[in-house]
CSV table of C-alpha atoms and ligand atoms in Angstrom, one decimal:
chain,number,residue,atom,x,y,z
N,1,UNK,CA,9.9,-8.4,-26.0
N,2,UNK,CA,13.0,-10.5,-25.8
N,3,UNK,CA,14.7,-10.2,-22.8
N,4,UNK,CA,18.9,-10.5,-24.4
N,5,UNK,CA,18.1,-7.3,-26.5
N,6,UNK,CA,16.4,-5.0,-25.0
N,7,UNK,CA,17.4,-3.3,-21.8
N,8,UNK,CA,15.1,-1.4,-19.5
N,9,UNK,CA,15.4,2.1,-18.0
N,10,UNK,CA,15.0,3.2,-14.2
N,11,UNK,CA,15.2,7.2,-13.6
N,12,UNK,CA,15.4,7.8,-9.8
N,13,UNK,CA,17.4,5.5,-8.2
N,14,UNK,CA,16.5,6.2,-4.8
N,15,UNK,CA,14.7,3.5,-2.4
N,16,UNK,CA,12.5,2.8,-4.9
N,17,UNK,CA,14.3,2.7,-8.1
N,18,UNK,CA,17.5,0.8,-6.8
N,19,UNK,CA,14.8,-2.2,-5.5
N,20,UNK,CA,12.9,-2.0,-9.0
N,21,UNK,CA,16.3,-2.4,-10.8
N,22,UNK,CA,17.4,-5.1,-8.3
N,23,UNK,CA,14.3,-7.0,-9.2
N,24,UNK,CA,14.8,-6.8,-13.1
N,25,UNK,CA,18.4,-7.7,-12.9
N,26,UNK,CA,18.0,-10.6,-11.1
N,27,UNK,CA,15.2,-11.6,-13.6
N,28,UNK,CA,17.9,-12.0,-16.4
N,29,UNK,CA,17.3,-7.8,-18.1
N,30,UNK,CA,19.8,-5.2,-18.8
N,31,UNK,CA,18.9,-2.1,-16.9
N,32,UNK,CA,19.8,1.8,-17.2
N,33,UNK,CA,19.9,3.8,-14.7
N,34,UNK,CA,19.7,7.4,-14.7
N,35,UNK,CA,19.2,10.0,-11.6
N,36,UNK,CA,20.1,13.5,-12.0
N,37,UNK,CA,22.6,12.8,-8.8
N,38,UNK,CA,25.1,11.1,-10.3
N,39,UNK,CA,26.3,9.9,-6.9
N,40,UNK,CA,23.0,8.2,-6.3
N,41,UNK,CA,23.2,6.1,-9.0
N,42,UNK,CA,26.6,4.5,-8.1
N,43,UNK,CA,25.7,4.3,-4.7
N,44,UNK,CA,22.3,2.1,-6.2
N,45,UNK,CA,24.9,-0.1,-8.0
N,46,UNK,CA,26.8,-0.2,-5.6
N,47,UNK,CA,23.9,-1.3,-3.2
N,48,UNK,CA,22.2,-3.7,-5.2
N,49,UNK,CA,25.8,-5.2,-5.8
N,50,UNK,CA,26.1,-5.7,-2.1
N,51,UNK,CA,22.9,-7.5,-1.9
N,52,UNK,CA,23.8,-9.5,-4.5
N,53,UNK,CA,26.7,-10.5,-2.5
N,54,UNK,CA,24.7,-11.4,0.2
N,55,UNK,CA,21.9,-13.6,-1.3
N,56,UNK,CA,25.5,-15.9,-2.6
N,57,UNK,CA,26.5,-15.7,1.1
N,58,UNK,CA,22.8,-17.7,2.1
N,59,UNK,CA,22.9,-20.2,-0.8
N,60,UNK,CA,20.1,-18.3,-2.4
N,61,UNK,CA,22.1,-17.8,-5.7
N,62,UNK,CA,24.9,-18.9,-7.3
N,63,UNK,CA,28.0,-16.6,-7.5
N,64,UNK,CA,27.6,-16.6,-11.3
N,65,UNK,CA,24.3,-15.6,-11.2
N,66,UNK,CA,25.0,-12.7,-8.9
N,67,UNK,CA,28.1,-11.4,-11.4
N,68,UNK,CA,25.6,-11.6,-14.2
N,69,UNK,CA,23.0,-9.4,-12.5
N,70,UNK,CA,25.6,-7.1,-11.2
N,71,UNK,CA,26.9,-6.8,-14.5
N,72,UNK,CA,23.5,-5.9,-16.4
N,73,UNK,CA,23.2,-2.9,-14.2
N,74,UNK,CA,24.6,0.0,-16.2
N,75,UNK,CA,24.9,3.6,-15.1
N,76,UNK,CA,24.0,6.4,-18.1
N,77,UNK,CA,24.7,9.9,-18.0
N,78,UNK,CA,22.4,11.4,-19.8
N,79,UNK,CA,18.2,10.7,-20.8
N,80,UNK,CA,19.7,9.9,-24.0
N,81,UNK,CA,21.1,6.7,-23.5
N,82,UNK,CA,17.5,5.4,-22.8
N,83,UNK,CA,16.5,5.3,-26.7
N,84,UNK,CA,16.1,1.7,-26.5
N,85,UNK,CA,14.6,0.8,-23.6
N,86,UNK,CA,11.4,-1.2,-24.1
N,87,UNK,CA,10.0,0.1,-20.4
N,88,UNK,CA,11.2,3.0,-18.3
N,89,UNK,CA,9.9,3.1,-15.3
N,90,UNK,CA,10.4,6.2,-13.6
N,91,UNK,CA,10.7,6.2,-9.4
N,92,UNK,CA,11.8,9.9,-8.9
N,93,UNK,CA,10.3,12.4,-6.5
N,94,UNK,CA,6.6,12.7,-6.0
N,95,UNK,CA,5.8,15.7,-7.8
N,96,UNK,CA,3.2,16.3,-10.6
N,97,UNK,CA,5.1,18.6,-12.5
N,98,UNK,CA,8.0,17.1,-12.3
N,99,UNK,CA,7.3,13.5,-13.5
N,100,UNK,CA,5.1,15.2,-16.4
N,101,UNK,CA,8.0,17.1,-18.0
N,102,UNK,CA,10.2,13.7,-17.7
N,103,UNK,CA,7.6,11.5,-18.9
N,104,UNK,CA,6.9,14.1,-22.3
N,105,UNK,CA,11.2,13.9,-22.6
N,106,UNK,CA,11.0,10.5,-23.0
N,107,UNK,CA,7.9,10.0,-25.1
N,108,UNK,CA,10.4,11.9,-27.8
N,109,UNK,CA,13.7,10.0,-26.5
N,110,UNK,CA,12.1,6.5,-26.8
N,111,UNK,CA,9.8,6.3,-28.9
N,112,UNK,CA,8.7,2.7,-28.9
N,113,UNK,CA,9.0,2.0,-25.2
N,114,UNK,CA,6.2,1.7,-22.3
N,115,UNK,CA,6.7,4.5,-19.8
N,116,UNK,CA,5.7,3.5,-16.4
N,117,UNK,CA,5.3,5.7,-13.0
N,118,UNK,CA,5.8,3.8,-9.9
N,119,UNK,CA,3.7,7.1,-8.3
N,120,UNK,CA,1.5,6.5,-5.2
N,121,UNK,CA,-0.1,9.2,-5.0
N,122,UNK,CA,-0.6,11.3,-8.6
N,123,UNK,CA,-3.2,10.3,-11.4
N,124,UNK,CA,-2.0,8.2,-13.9
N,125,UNK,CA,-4.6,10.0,-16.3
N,126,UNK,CA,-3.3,13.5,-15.3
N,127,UNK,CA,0.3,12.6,-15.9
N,128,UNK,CA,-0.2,10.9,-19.5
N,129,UNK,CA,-2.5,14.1,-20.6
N,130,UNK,CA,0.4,16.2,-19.3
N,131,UNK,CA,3.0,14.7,-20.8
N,132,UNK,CA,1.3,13.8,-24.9
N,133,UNK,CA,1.8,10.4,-24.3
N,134,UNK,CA,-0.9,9.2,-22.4
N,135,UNK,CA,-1.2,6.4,-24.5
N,136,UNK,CA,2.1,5.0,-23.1
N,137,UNK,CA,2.1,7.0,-19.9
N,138,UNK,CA,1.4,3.2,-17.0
N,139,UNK,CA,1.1,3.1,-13.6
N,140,UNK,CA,3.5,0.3,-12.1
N,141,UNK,CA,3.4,0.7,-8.2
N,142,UNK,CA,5.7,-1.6,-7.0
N,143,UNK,CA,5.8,-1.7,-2.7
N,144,UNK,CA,9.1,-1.5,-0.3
N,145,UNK,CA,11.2,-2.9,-0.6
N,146,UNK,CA,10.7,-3.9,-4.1
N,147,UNK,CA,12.5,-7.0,-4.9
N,148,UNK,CA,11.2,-8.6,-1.3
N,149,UNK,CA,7.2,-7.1,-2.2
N,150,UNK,CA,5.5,-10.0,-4.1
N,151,UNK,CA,2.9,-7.4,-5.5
N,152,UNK,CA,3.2,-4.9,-8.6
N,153,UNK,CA,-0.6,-2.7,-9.3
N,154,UNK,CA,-0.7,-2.2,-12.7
N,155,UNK,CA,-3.0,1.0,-13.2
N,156,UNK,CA,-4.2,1.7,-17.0
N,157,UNK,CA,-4.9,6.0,-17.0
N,158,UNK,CA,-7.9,6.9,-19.2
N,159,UNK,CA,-5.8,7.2,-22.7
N,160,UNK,CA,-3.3,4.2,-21.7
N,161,UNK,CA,-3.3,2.0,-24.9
N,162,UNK,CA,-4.4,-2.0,-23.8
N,163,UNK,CA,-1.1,-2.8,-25.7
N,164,UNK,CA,1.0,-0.8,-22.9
N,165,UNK,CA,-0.7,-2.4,-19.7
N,166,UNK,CA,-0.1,-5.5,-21.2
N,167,UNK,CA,3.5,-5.4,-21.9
N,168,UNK,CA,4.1,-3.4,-18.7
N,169,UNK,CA,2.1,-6.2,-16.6
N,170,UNK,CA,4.3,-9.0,-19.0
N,171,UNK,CA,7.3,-8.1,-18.0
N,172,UNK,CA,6.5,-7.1,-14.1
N,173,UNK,CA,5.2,-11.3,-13.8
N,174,UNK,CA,8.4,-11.9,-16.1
N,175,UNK,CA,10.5,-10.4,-13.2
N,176,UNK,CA,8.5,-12.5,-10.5
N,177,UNK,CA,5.9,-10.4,-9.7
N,178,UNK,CA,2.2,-10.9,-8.8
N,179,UNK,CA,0.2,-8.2,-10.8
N,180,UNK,CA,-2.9,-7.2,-10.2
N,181,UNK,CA,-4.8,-4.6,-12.3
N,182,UNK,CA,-6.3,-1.0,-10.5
N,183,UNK,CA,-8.1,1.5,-11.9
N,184,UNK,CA,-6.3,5.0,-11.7
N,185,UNK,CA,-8.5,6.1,-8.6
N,186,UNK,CA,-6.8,7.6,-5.4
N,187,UNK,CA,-4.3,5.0,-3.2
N,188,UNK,CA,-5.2,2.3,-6.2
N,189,UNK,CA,-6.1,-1.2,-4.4
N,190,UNK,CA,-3.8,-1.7,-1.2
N,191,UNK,CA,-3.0,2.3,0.0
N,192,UNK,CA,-7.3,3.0,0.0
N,193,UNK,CA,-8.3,-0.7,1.5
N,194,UNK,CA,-5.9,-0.8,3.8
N,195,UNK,CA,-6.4,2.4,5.6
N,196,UNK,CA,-9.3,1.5,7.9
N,197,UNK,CA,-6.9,-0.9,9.8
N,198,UNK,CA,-5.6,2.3,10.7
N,199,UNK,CA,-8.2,4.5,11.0
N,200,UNK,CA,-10.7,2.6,13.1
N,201,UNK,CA,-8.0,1.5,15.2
N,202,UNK,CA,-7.1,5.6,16.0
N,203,UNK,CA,-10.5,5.8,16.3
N,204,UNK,CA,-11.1,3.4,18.9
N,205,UNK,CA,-8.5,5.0,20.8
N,206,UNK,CA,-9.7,8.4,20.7
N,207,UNK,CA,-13.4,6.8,22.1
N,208,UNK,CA,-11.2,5.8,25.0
N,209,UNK,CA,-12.5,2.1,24.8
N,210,UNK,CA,-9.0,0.6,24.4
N,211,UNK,CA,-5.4,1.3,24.4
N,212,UNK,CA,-3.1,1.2,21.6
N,213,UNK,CA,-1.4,-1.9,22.8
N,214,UNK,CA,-5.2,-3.7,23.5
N,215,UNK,CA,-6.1,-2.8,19.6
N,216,UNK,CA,-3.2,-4.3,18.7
N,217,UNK,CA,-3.3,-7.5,20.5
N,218,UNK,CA,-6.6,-8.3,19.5
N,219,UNK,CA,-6.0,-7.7,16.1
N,220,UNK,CA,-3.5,-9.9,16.1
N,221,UNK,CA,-5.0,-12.5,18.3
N,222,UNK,CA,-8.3,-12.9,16.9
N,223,UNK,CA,-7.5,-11.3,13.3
N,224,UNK,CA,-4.0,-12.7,12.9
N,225,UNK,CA,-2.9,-9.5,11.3
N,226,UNK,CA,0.8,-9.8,11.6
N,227,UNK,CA,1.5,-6.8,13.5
N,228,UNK,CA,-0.9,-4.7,15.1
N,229,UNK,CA,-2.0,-1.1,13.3
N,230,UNK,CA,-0.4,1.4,16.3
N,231,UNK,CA,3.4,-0.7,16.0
N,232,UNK,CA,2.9,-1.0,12.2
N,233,UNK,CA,2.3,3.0,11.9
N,234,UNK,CA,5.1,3.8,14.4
N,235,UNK,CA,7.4,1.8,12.0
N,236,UNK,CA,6.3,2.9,8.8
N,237,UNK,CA,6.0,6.3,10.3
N,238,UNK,CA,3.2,8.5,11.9
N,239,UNK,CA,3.9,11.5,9.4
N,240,UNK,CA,4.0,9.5,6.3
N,241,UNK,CA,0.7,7.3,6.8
N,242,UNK,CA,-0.9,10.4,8.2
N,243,UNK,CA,0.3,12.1,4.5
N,244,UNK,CA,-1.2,9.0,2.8
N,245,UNK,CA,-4.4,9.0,4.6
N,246,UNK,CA,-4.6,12.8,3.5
N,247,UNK,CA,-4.0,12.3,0.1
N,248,UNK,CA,-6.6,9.8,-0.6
N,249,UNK,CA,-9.4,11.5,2.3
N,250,UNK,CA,-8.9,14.9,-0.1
N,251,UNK,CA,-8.6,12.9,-4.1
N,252,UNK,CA,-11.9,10.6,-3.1
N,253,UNK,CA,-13.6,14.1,-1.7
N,254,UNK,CA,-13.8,13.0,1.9
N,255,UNK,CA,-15.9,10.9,2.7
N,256,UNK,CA,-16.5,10.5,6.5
N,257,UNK,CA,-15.1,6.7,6.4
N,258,UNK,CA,-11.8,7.9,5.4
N,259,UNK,CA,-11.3,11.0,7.4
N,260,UNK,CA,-8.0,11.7,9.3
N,261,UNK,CA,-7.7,10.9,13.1
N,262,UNK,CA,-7.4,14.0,14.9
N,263,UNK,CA,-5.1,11.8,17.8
N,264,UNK,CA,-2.7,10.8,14.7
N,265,UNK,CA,-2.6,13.9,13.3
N,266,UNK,CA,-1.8,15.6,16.5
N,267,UNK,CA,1.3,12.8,17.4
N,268,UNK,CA,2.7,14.4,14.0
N,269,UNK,CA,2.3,18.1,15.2
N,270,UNK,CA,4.7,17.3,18.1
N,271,UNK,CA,6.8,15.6,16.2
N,272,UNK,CA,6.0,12.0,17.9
N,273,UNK,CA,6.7,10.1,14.6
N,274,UNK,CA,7.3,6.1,15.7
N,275,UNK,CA,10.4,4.9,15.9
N,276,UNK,CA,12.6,6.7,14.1
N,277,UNK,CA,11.7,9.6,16.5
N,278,UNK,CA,12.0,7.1,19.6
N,279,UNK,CA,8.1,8.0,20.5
N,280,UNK,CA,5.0,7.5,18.6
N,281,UNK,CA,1.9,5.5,19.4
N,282,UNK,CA,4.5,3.0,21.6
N,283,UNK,CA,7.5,4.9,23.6
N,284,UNK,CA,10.7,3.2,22.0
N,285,UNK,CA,13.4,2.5,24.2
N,286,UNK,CA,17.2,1.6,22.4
N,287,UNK,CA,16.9,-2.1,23.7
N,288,UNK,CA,13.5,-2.6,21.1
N,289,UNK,CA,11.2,-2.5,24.0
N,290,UNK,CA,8.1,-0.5,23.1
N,291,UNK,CA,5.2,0.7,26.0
N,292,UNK,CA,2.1,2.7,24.6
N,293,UNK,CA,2.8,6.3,24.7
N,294,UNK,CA,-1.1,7.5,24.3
N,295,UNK,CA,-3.1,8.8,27.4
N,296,UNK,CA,-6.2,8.9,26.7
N,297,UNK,CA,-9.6,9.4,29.0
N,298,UNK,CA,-10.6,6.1,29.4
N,299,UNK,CA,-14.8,5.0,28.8
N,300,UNK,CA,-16.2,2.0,29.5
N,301,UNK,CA,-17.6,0.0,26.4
N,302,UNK,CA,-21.1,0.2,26.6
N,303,UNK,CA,-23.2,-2.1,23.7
N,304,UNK,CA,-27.1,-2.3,22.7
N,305,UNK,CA,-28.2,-5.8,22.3
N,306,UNK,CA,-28.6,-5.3,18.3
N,307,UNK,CA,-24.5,-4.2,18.4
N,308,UNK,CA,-23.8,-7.2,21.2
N,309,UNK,CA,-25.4,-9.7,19.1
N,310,UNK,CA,-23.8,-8.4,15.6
N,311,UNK,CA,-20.6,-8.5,17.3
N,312,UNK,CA,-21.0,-12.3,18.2
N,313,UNK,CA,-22.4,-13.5,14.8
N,314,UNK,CA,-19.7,-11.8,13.1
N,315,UNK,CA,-17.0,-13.1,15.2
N,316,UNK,CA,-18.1,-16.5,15.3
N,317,UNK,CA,-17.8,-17.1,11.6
N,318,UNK,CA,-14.6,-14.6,11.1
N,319,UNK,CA,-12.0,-16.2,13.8
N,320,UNK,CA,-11.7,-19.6,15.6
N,321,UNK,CA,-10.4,-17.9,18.5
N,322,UNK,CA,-12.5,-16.7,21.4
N,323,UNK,CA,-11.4,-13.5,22.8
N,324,UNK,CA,-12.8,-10.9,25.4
N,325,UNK,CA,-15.8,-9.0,24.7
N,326,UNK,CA,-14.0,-5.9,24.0
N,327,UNK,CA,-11.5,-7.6,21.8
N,328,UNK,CA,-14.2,-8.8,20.0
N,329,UNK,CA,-15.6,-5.5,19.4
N,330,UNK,CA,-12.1,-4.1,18.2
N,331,UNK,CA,-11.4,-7.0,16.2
N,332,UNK,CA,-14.7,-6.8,14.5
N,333,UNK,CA,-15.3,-3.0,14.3
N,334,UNK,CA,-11.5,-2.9,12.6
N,335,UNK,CA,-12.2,-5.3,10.3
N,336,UNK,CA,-16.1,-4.2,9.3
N,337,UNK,CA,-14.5,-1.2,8.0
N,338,UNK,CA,-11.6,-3.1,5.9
N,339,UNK,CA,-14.5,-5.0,4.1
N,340,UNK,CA,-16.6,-2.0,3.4
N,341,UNK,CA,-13.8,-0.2,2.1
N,342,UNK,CA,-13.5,-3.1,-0.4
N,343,UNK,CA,-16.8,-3.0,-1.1
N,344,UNK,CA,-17.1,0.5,-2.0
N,345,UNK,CA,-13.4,0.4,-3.9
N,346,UNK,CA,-15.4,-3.0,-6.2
N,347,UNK,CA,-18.6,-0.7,-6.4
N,348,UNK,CA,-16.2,2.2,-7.7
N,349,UNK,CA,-14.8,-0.1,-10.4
N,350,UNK,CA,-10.7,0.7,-8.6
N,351,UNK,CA,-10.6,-3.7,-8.6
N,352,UNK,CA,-12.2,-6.8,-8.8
N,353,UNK,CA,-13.1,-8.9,-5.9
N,354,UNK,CA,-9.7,-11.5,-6.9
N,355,UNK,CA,-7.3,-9.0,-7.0
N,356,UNK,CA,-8.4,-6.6,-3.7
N,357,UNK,CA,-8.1,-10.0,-1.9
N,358,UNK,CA,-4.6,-10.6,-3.6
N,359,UNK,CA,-3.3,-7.5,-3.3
N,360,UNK,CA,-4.5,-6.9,0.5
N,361,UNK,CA,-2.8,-10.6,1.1
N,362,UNK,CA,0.4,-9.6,-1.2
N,363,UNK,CA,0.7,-5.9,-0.7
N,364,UNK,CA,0.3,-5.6,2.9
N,365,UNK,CA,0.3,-9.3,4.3
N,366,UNK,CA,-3.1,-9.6,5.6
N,367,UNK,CA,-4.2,-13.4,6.2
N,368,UNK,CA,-7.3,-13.2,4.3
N,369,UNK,CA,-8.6,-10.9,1.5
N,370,UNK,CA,-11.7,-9.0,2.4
N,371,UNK,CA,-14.0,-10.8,0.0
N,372,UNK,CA,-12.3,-14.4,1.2
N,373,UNK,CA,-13.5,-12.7,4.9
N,374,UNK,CA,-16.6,-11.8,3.4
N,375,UNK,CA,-17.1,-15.4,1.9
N,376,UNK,CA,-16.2,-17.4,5.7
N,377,UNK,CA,-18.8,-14.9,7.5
N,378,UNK,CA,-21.5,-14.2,4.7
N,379,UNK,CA,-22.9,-10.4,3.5
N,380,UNK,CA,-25.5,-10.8,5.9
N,381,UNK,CA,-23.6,-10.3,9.3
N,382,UNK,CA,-21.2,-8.5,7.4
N,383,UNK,CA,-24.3,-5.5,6.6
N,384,UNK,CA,-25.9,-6.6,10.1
N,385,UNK,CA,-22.4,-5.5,11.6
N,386,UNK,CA,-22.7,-1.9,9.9
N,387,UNK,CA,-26.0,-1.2,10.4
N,388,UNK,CA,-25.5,-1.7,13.4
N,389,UNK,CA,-22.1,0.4,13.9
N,390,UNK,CA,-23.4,3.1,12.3
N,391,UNK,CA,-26.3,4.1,14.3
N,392,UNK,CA,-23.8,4.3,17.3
N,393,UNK,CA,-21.8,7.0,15.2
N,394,UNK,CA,-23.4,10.7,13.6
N,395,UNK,CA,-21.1,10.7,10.5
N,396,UNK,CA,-22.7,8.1,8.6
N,397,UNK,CA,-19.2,6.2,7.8
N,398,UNK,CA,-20.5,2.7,8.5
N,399,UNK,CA,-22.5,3.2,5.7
N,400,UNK,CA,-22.4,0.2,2.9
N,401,UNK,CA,-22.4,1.1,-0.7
N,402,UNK,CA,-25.5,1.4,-2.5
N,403,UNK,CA,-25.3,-1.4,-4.6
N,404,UNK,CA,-24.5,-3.8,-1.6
N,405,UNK,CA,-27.3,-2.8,0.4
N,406,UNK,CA,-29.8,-2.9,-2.7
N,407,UNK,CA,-28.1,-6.5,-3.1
N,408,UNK,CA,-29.2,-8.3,-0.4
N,409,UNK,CA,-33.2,-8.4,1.2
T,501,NAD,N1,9.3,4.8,-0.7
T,501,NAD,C1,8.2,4.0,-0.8
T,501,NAD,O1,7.9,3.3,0.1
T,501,NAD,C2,7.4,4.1,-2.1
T,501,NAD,C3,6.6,3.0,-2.3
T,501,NAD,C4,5.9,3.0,-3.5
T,501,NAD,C5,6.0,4.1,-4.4
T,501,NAD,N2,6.9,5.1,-4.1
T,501,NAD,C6,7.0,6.2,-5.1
T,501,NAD,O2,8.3,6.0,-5.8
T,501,NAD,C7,8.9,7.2,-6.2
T,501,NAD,C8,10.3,7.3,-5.6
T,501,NAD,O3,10.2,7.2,-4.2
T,501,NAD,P1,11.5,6.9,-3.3
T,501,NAD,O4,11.1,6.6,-1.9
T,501,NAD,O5,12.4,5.9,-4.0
T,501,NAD,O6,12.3,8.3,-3.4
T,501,NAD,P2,13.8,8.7,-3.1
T,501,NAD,O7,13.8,10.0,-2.6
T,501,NAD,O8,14.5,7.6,-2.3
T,501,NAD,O9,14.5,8.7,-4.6
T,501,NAD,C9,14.2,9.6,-5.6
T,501,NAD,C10,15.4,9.7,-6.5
T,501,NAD,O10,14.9,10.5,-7.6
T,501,NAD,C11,16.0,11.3,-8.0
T,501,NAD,N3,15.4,12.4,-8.8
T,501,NAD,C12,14.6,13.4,-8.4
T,501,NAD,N4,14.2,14.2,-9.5
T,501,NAD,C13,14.7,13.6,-10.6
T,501,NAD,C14,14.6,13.9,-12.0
T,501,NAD,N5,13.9,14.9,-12.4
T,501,NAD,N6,15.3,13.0,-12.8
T,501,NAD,C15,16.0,12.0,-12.4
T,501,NAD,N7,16.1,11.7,-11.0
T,501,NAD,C16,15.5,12.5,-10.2
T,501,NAD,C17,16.6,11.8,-6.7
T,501,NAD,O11,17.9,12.2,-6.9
T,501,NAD,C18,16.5,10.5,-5.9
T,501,NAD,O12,17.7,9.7,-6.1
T,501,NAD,C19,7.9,8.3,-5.7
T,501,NAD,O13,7.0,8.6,-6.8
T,501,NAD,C20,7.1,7.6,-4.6
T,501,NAD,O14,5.8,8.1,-4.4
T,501,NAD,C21,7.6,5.1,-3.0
């Protein structure tokens, strides 16, 4: 694949699709772009141009450099125009039937090129079998915004060739990218690991042992997760991590672990999205000050010795802060369940243990993967932890996987 000669297609140029082009610009490629709104498409040149503009403005590139990438972005009217693209990646609306029917079009329109769906939440497999060109049909799920996000999961679908992840994953490191490989299984590495920091979190909440503002300060304090689960959801958006946790809970048949939180759910009923309603978990006033916004029936945090003692073992080989009991019990209920997500997603085959810990680190910032976690506090404490967790629950969701438990005496 030579980079001078042959351009690359983006269909969609929404969020998405503008960043994805921005990123392979900048990386020295020609790139198409195609949306069936016209308008869209200038607007993403025009966008992309601006930003450009701005990275000369902080010394970040030279003004030569940004004319050059501004000037490999080329608007085409028609599906057409793709024939020669070596990789189209396609970032258009999330809908099965939809992307299927585009990705068959192409399969005739460009016959030699990779065809890539930066879906989060549709089967890889399912879209290649739909559209007779599995073998070409890749996932490439870049994250928002795309040319800041370091990480690119490549996802192979059951009839992908080898020869297709491999040029897809070539040229997403060629653009700058860290790729890591996932299996085509529902929220692929980051969107399925990553959803106990959220889930626990509500569920700690709803037990009224905490507050949203307590479960985030201990999970920064003693986890040094950047920003705490309940401000993170309000800014990403109750309704759309609600809609993500769905989509995964229902794809991986809903296991207990993953199920919705009936407290987040509800915030989305009345309409108490984060902050671009004003009110979510936090109240959001127009000077950036948050307060928490959930009143819950507070209950004291009562623990057995086994749990107490868990708690401390764990905690003494995970952080080198000390922190209040019930931080401590937040901190390491939270991130318990991160690990044995992991663990479950490695026993499934979705990832190996190097790229869930990249890709948790890359894709959503987290300090430490949960196998490097795993490493610093050993499988022991970690399986002590969820024994222990689980018998003060009735749906079974601290639960290890098989094989770990079987693993160790
Ligand atoms: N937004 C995110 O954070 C994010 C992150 C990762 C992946 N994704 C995925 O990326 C894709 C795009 O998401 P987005 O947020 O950029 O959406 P968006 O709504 O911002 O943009 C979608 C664009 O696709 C165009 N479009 C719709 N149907 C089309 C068609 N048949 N042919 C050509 N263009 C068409 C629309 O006009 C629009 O410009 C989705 O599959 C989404 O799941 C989104």
């Amino acid at each position: 694949m030579s980079q001078a000669s042959n351009p690359i297609g983006v269909i969609g140029t929404g969020t998405m699709g503008a960043g994805i082009a921005q990123t392979a610009a900048a990386a020295g490629w020609k790139v198409k772009l195609f949306d069936t709104d016209s308008e869209r498409v200038n607007q993403a040149i025009q966008s992309v141009g601006k930003r450009f503009d701005r990275l000369v403005e902080k010394e970040r590139i030279t003004e030569e450099q940004a004319e050059l990438s501004k000037s490999s972005l080329v608007a085409v009217a028609s599906l057409d125009e793709l024939h020669d693209c070596d990789l189209i990646v396609e970032a258009i609306v999330e809908a099965f039937d939809i992307k299927s029917a585009l990705l068959k079009q192409l399969g005739s329109i460009a016959p030699s090129a990779v065809l890539a769906t930066n879906t989060s939440s549709l089967s890889v497999s399912e879209l290649g079998s739909a559209s007779d060109v599995a073998d070409r049909v890749v996932g490439l799920h870049f994250f928002n915004p795309a040319p800041i996000m370091p990480l690119v999961e490549v996802v192979k679908g059951e009839h992908t060739s080898e020869q297709s992840v491999q040029r897809a994953a070539l040229l997403a490191e060629a653009w700058g990218k860290k790729v890591v490989q996932a299996s085509d299984t529902p929220g692929f590495i980051v969107n399925r690991v990553a959803r106990p920091y959220y889930l626990e979190s509500w569920r700690i909440v709803e037990d009224g042992y905490a507050t949203v503002n307590e479960v985030d300060e201990a999970l920064q304090l003693l986890g040094e997760f950047r920003m705490g689960p309940f401000m993170l959801t309000d800014l990403i958006g109750q309704d759309i991590n609600v809609a993500t946790t769905q989509s995964v809970w229902e794809r991986l048949d809903k296991p207990s672990r993953l199920a919705p939180s009936h407290l987040q759910t509800s915030l989305v009923e009345k309409n108490h999205l984060g902050k671009k309603t004003g009110r979510g978990a936090y109240a959001h006033d127009d000077n950036g000050n948050a307060t928490p916004a959930i009143i819950q029936d507070s209950c004291e945090l009562e623990l057995s010795d086994v749990l107490s003692n868990a708690i401390n073992s764990f905690c003494l080989e995970a952080t080198c802060t000390s922190g209040t009991p019930l931080a401590k019990y937040i901190f390491s209920r939270v991130l318990v369940s991160i690990i044995n997500e992991a663990l479950w997603a490695k026993s499934e085959g979705v990832a190996s243990e190097q790229d869930i810990d990249t890709a948790m680190k890359l894709g959503t910032n987290y300090p430490n993967g949960p196998f490097e976690w795993t490493e610093r506090i050993g499988m022991e404490k970690v399986l002590e932890l969820l024994v222990a967790l689980n018998q003060t629950v009735d749906d079974g969701r601290f639960e290890a996987p098989p094989s770990v438990s079987l693993a160790t005496p």
